[in-house]
Each structure stands twice: as C-alpha cells, then as structure tokens.
Short mmCIF file of C-alpha atoms (C1' of nucleotides) in Angstrom, two decimals:
data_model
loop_
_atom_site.label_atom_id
_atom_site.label_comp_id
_atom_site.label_asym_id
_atom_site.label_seq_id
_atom_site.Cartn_x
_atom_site.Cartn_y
_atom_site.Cartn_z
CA UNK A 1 99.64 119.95 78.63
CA UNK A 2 98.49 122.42 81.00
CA UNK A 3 99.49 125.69 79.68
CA UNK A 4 96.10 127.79 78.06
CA UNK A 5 96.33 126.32 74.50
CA UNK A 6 96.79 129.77 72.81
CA UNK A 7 95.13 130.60 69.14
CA UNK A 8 91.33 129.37 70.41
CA UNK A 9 89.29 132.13 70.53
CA UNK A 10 88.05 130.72 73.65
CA UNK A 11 84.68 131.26 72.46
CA UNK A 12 83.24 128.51 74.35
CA UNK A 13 85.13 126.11 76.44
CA UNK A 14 85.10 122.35 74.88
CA UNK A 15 84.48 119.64 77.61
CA UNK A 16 86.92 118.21 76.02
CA UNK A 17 89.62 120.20 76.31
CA UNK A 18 89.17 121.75 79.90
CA UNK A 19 92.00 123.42 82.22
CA UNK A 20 90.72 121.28 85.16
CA UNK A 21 93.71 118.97 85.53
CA UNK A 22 94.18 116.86 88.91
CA UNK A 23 97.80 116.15 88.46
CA UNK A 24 98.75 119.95 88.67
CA UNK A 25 99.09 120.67 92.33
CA UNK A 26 97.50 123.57 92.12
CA UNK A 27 94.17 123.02 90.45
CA UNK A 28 90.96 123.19 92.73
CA UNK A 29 89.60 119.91 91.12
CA UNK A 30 91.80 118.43 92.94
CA UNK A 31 90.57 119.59 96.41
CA UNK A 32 87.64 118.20 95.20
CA UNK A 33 88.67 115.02 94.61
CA UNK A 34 90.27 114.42 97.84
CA UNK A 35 86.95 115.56 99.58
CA UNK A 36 85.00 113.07 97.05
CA UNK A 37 87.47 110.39 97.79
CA UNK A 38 88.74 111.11 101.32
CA UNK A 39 89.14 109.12 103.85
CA UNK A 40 85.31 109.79 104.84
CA UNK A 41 83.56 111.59 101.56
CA UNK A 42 83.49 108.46 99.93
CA UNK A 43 81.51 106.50 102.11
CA UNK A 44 79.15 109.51 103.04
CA UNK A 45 78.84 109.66 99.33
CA UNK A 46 77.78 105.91 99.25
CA UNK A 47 75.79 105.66 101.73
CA UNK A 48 73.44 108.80 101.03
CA UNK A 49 73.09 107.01 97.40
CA UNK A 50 70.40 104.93 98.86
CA UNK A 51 68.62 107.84 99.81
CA UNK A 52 67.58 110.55 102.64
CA UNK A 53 69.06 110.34 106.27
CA UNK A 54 69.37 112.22 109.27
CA UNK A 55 73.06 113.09 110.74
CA UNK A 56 72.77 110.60 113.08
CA UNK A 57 71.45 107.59 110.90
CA UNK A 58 74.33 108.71 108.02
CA UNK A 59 76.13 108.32 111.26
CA UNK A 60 75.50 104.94 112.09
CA UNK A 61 75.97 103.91 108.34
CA UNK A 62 79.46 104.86 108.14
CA UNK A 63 80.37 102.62 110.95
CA UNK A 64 83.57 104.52 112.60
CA UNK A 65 82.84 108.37 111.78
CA UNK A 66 82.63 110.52 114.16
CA UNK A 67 80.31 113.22 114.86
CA UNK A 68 82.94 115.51 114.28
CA UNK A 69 84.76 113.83 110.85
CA UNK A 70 80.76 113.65 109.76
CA UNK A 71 79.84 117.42 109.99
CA UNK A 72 82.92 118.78 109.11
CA UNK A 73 82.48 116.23 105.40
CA UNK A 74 79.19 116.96 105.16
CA UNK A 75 79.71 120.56 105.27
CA UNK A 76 82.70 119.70 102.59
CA UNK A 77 80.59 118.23 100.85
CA UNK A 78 77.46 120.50 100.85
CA UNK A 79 79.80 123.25 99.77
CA UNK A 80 81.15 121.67 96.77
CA UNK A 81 77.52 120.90 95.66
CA UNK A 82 77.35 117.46 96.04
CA UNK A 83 74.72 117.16 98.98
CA UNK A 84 71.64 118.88 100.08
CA UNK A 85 71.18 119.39 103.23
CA UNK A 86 67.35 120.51 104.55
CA UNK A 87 66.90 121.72 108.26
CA UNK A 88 63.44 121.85 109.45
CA UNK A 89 62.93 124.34 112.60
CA UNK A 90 60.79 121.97 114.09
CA UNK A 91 61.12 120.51 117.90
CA UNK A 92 63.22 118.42 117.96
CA UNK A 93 65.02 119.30 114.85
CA UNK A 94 65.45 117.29 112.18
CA UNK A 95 67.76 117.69 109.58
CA UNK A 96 67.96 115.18 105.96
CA UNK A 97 70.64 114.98 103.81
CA UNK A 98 70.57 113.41 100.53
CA UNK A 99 72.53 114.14 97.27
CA UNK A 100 72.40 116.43 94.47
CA UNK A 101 72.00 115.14 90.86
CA UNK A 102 75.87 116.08 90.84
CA UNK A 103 76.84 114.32 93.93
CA UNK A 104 74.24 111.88 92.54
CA UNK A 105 76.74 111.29 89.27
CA UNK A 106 79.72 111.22 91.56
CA UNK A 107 78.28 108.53 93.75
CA UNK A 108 77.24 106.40 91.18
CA UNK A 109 81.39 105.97 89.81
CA UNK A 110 82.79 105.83 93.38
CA UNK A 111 80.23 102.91 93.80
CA UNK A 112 81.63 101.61 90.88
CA UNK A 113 85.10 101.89 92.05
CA UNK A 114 84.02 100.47 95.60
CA UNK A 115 82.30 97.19 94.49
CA UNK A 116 84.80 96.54 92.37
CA UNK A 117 87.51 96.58 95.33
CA UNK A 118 85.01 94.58 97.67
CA UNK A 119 84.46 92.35 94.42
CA UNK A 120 87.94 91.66 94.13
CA UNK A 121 89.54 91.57 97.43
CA UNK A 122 90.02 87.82 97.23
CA UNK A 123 93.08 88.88 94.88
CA UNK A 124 94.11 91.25 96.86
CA UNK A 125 94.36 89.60 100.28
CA UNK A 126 96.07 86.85 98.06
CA UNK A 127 98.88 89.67 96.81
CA UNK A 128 98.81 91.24 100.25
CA UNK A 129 99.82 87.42 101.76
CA UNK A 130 102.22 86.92 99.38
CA UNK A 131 103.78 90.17 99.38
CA UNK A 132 104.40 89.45 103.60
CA UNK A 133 105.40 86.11 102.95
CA UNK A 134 108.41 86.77 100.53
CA UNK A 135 109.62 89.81 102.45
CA UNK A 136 109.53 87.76 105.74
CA UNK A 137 111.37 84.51 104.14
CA UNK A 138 114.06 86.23 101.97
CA UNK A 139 115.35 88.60 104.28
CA UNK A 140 116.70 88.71 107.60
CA UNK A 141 115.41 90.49 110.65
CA UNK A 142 111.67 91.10 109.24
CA UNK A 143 110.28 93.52 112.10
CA UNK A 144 106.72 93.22 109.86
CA UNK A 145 106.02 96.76 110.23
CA UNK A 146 102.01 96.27 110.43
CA UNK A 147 101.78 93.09 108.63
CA UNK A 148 99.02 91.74 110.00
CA UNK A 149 96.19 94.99 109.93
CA UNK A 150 93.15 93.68 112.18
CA UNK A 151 91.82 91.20 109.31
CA UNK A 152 88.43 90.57 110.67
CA UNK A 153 85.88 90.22 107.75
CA UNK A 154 82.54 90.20 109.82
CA UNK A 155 80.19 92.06 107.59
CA UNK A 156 78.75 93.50 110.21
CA UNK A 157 76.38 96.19 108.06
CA UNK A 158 73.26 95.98 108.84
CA UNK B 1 84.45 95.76 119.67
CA UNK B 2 84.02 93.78 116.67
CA UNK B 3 83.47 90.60 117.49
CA UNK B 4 81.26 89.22 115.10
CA UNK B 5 78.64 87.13 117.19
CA UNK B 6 75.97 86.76 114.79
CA UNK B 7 74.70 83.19 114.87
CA UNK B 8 76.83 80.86 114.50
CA UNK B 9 74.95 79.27 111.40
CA UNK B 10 75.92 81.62 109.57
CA UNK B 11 73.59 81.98 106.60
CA UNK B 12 75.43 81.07 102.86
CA UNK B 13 77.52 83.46 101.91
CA UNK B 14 76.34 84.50 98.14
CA UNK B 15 78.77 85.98 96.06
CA UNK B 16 76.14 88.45 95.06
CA UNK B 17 76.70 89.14 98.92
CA UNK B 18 80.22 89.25 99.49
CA UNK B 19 81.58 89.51 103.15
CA UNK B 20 83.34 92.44 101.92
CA UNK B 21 81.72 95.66 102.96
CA UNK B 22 83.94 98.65 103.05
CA UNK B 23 80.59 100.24 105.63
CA UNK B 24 82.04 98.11 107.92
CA UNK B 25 84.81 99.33 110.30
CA UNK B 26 87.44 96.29 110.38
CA UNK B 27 86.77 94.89 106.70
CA UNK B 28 90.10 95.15 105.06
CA UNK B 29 88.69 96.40 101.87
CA UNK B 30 88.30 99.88 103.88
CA UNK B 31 92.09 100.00 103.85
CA UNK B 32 92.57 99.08 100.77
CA UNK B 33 89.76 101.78 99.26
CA UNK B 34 91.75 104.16 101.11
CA UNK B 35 95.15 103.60 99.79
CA UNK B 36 93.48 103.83 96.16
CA UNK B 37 92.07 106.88 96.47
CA UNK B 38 93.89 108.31 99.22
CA UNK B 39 96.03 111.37 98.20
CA UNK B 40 98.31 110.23 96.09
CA UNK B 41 97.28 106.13 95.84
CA UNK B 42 94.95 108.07 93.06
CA UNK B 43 96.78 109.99 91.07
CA UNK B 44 99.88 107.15 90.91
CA UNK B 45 98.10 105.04 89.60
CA UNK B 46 96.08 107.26 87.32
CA UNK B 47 100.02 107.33 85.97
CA UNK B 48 100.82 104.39 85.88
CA UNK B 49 97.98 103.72 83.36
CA UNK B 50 99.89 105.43 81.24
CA UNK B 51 102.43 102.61 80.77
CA UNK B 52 105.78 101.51 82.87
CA UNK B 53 107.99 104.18 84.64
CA UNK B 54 110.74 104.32 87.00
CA UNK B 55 111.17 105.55 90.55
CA UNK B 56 111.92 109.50 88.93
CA UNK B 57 110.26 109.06 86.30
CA UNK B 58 106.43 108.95 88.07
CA UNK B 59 108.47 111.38 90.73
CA UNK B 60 108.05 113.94 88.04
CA UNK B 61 104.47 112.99 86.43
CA UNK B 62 103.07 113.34 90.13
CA UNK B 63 103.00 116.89 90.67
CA UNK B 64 103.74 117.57 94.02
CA UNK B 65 104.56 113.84 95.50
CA UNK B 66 108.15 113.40 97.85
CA UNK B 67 110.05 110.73 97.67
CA UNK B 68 108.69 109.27 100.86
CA UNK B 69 105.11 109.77 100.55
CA UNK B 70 105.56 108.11 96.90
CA UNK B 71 107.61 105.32 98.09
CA UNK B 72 105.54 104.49 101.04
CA UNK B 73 102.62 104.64 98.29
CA UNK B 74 103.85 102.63 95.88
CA UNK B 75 104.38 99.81 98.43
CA UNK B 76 100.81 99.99 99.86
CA UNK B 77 100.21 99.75 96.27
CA UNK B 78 101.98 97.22 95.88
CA UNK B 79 101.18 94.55 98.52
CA UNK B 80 97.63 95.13 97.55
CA UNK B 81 98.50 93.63 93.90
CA UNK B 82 98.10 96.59 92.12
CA UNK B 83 101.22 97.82 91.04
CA UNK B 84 104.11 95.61 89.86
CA UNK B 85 107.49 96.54 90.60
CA UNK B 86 110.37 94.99 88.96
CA UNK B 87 113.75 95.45 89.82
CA UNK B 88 116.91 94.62 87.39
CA UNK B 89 120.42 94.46 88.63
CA UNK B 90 122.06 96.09 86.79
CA UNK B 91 124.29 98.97 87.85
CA UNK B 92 123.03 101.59 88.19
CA UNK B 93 119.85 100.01 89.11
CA UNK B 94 116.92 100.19 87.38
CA UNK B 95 113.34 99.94 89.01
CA UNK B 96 110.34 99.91 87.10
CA UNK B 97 106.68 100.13 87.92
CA UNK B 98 103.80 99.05 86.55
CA UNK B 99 99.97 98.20 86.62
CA UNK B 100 98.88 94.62 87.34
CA UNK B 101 95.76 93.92 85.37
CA UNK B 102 93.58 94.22 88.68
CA UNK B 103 95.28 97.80 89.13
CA UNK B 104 94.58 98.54 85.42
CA UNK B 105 90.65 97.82 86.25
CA UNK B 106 90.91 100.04 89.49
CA UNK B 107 92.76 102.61 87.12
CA UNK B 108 90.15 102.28 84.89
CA UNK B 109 87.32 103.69 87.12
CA UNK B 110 89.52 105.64 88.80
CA UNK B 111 90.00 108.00 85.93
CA UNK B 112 86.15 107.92 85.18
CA UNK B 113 85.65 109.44 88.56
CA UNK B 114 88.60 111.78 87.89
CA UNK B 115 87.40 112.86 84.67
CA UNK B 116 84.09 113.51 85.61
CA UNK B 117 84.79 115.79 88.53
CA UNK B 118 87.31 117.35 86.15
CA UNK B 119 84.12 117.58 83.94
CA UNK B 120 82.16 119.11 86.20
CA UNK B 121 84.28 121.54 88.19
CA UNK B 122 82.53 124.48 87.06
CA UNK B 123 79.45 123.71 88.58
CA UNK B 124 81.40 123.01 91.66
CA UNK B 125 83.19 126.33 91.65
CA UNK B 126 79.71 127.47 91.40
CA UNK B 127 78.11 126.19 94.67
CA UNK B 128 81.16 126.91 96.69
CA UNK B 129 80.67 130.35 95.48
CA UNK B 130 76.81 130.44 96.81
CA UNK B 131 77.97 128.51 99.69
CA UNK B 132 80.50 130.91 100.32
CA UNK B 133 78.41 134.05 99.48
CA UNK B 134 75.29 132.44 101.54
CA UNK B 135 77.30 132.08 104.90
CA UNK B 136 78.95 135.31 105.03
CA UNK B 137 75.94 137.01 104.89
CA UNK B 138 73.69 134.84 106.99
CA UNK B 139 75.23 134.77 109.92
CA UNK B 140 78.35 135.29 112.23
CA UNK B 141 82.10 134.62 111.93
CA UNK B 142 81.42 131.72 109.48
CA UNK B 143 85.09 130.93 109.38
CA UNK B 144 85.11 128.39 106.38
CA UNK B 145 86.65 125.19 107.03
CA UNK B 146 89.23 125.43 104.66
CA UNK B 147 88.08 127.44 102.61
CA UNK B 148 90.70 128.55 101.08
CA UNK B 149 93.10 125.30 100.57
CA UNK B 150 96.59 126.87 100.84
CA UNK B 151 97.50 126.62 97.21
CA UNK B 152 100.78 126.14 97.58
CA UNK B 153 102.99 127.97 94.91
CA UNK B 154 106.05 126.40 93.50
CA UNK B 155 107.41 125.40 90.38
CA UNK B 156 104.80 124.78 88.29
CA UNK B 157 103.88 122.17 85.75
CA UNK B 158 106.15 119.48 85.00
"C1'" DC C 1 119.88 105.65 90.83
"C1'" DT C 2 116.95 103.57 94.17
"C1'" DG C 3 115.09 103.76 98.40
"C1'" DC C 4 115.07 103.05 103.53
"C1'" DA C 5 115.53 105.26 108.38
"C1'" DT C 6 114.93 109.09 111.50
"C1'" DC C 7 113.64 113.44 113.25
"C1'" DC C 8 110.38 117.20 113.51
"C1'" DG C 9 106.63 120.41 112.59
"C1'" DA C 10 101.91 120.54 110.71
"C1'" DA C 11 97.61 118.86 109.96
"C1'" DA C 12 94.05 115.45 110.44
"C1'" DA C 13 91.41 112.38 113.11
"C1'" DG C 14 89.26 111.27 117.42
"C1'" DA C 15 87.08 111.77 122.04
"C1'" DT C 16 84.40 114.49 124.93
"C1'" DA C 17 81.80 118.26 126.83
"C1'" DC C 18 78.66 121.64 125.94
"C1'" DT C 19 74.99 124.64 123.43
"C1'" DG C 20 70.67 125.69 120.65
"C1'" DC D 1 68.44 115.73 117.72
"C1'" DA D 2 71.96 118.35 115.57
"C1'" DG D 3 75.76 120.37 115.82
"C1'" DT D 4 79.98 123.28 117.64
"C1'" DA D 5 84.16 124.09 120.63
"C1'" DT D 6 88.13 122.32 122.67
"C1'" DC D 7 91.68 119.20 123.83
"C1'" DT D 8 94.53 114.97 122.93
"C1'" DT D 9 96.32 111.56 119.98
"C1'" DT D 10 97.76 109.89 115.62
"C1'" DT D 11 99.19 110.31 111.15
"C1'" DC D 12 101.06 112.91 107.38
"C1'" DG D 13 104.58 114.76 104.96
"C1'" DG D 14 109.01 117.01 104.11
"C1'" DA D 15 114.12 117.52 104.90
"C1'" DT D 16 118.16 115.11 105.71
"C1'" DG D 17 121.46 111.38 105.94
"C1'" DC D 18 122.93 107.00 104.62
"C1'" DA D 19 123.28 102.33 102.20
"C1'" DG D 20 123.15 99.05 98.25
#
DNA sequence: CTGCATCCGAAAAGATACTG
DNA sequence: CAGTATCTTTTCGGATGCAG
C-alpha cells in the first residue's frame, strides 16, 4: 500500500493517490503531524486561530508553556509553513505571529478535534471512573498507579 | 497554583460554555487531547477505525510501535472510553480491540487532520526547504532544531 | 498469545540566567 | 520584549524477563 504503484506514468501526482503515508515510520508527514499535534503545536495552533499575538501574549494563552517549549514550536512550526512570524526592528521589539492559510486549514480540523474532546468529556470522565473503579474492586492489591490525575476543572481561560 | 477563586457565584455554566477548556493547565481534557494525538494515541486509533484487531495484529499495522509503548497506549485509550478491549478465555487467549462509538467520532476527525496534512505535505516540504535555505544563508551556525529527524531505517513497510 | 514489571539510555520538557 | 544558552528533572521508549 506503500510501494510506488508502478505502470502510472507519473505524469502528475493524483491527490488521491499520494506517497505521503503517516503509518510508515519513515515518511516526513509524519514529523509533521507530531509537530501539528504535539504536546504544544496543537494549542499554539489554536490559539493563534483567533488571530495575531506577540510571543509573550501566545504565551500567556497556552497556560503552562514555557518560553522555551514556545520558541522552539513556534520555530517548528514556522518551518513547516504553518505560521508567520513578522519581527519589526523597532525599540522595543515586537514580534506577531499569526497563521498561514495552511496552518490556517490545519487549525481549523484540530479545533474540530479539540471541541469535540472538551464537548464530550462528560463521557469520558464517566469511562475514566469506571475504568478505576472495576480495576480497584476486582483485584487485589490496586497500587492505582496515577488514578486520580489533578482533576480540577476551573476554566480558568480568560 | 490553581485554585480557582473566582467568585463564588459562579455565573451559569452554559453548555455552549463548557468548563472544559483544554487552554487551561489542570482541565483534564488537556490529558486526554494528548493521549489522542500523542505519538502513537493517533495513529492506533486511526487503526482501529479500520475494524477489530488483536494485541499483534495492530502491533503490525502500527509501523514502528513496541509492545510497551502500545500497551501503555491502548490503556490510556482505554480508560478514556475510547477503545474497547475484550478479552475471551479461551486458551490461548484471545484479546481484541476495538473503537467505542465516542472513539469512532475522535477517529473520525482524527483522520481528517491526518489526511489533510498528508494532502498537503508538499507544500510543507516546500517551506522547510526556504526555511532551511533562508537560515543558512542569513546568518551564523543556524543549527536546525531537528532538522533532520533521524529517520530511522529498518524493515520497512508492513 | 497476551501483557505486566524492571532496568537503562536517550530525548523531551522545564526552570533559570543571560543577551540583543 | 524577544529570544537563546545551559543545566536539571521528567518522561519516553526499547530490551529483557516473567506470569497467566
């Protein structure tokens, strides 16, 4: 399914039929993906869908990154073509990033993929409980490896 | 450092404005985001939509997973309600895995992302190319990041 | 066959200090 | 403000061994 389909005249490529596959280890798409929907990529992604920011405002959207974790995405990012970034040599600097109609089109299905988690985390809490609870009552010396994962819910976004 | 202290009359909580924000540091749906599309949360179940398989079986379709990292997966996976395991006792045992319906929906716009990065990978290859090309002769000892993501050789395909 | 436990090296994430 | 350099901590991930 991955071998170059021989006969075609490889004239023009079909977008149907392309040799990007993420399965194979070895394709680059899949680099890509994991910078798209890495730990931090995803929610840089997001949060520049709304518009133009500085590093430090992207930086207090994405409650958690660090300075560090943010440049070194960005830069991941910027490099793969799906954000813009525009320095100005003024005093102070200022730097805005915002997203490229292709990082534009990625952002718009990982937002898709994101609200529907948040939309349907009631379920998944539910599983996550009952998935504890059975392991804890039907066996014997439960050590609940990290059972209960800080499950504070404060929407604190601003 | 995440106490949530906002007035205690707390305003009605809309379902149009969940308390589920994946921005947020300590929501859970963070760490459930990131076992979907972490490394391999993605592509398993981007297999499993394919219908039911066994331990071995999805061993093989994953390109490139170990035992452990899939196993630890698959249970992430599986306390969030997204993947149903079912054991039978029978000798030699037989495990099989599956999609729950919520995992099918994740699944679902999963692949959409998948598929369009797929889709789009040549304009990708394209910027990193600039990026690439505009760095090294810019300035110093640009070092790229990771440039060039060890691409592992090994058996290919599966 | 399924799959858990443990050890160990490698890589990622994180904190902090420092520069332009 | 916007980053980079450096060091420490944590997690990842693979190999191996063992149990049901």
């Amino acid at each position: 399914m991955d071998t170059e389909p021989t006969g075609g005249a490889s004239t023009t490529v079909d977008a149907e039929d392309l040799p990007f596959d993420v399965f194979a280890r070895a394709c680059p798409s899949r680099g890509t993906l994991e910078h798209v929907t890495g730990k931090w990529g995803g929610l840089i992604l997001g949060a520049l869908h709304d518009g133009t920011f500085r590093f430090n405002e992207l930086r207090r959207r994405v409650d958690g990154v660090s300075e560090k974790m943010l440049s070194q995405t960005l830069h991941a990012l910027e490099r793969d073509g799906l954000v813009h970034r525009e320095a100005q040599p003024t005093n102070p600097p200022r730097v805005d990033y915002r997203l490229t109609p292709l990082g534009s089109a990625v952002a718009e299905r990982l937002l898709a993929l994101i609200h529907l988690v948040e939309d349907r985390m009631p379920e998944v809490l539910t599983a996550q409980e009952r998935y504890d609870t059975t392991r804890a009552g039907s066996g014997g010396t439960a050590a609940a490896p990290d059972a209960g994962r800080a499950v504070v819910a404060g929407r604190g976004g601003r």
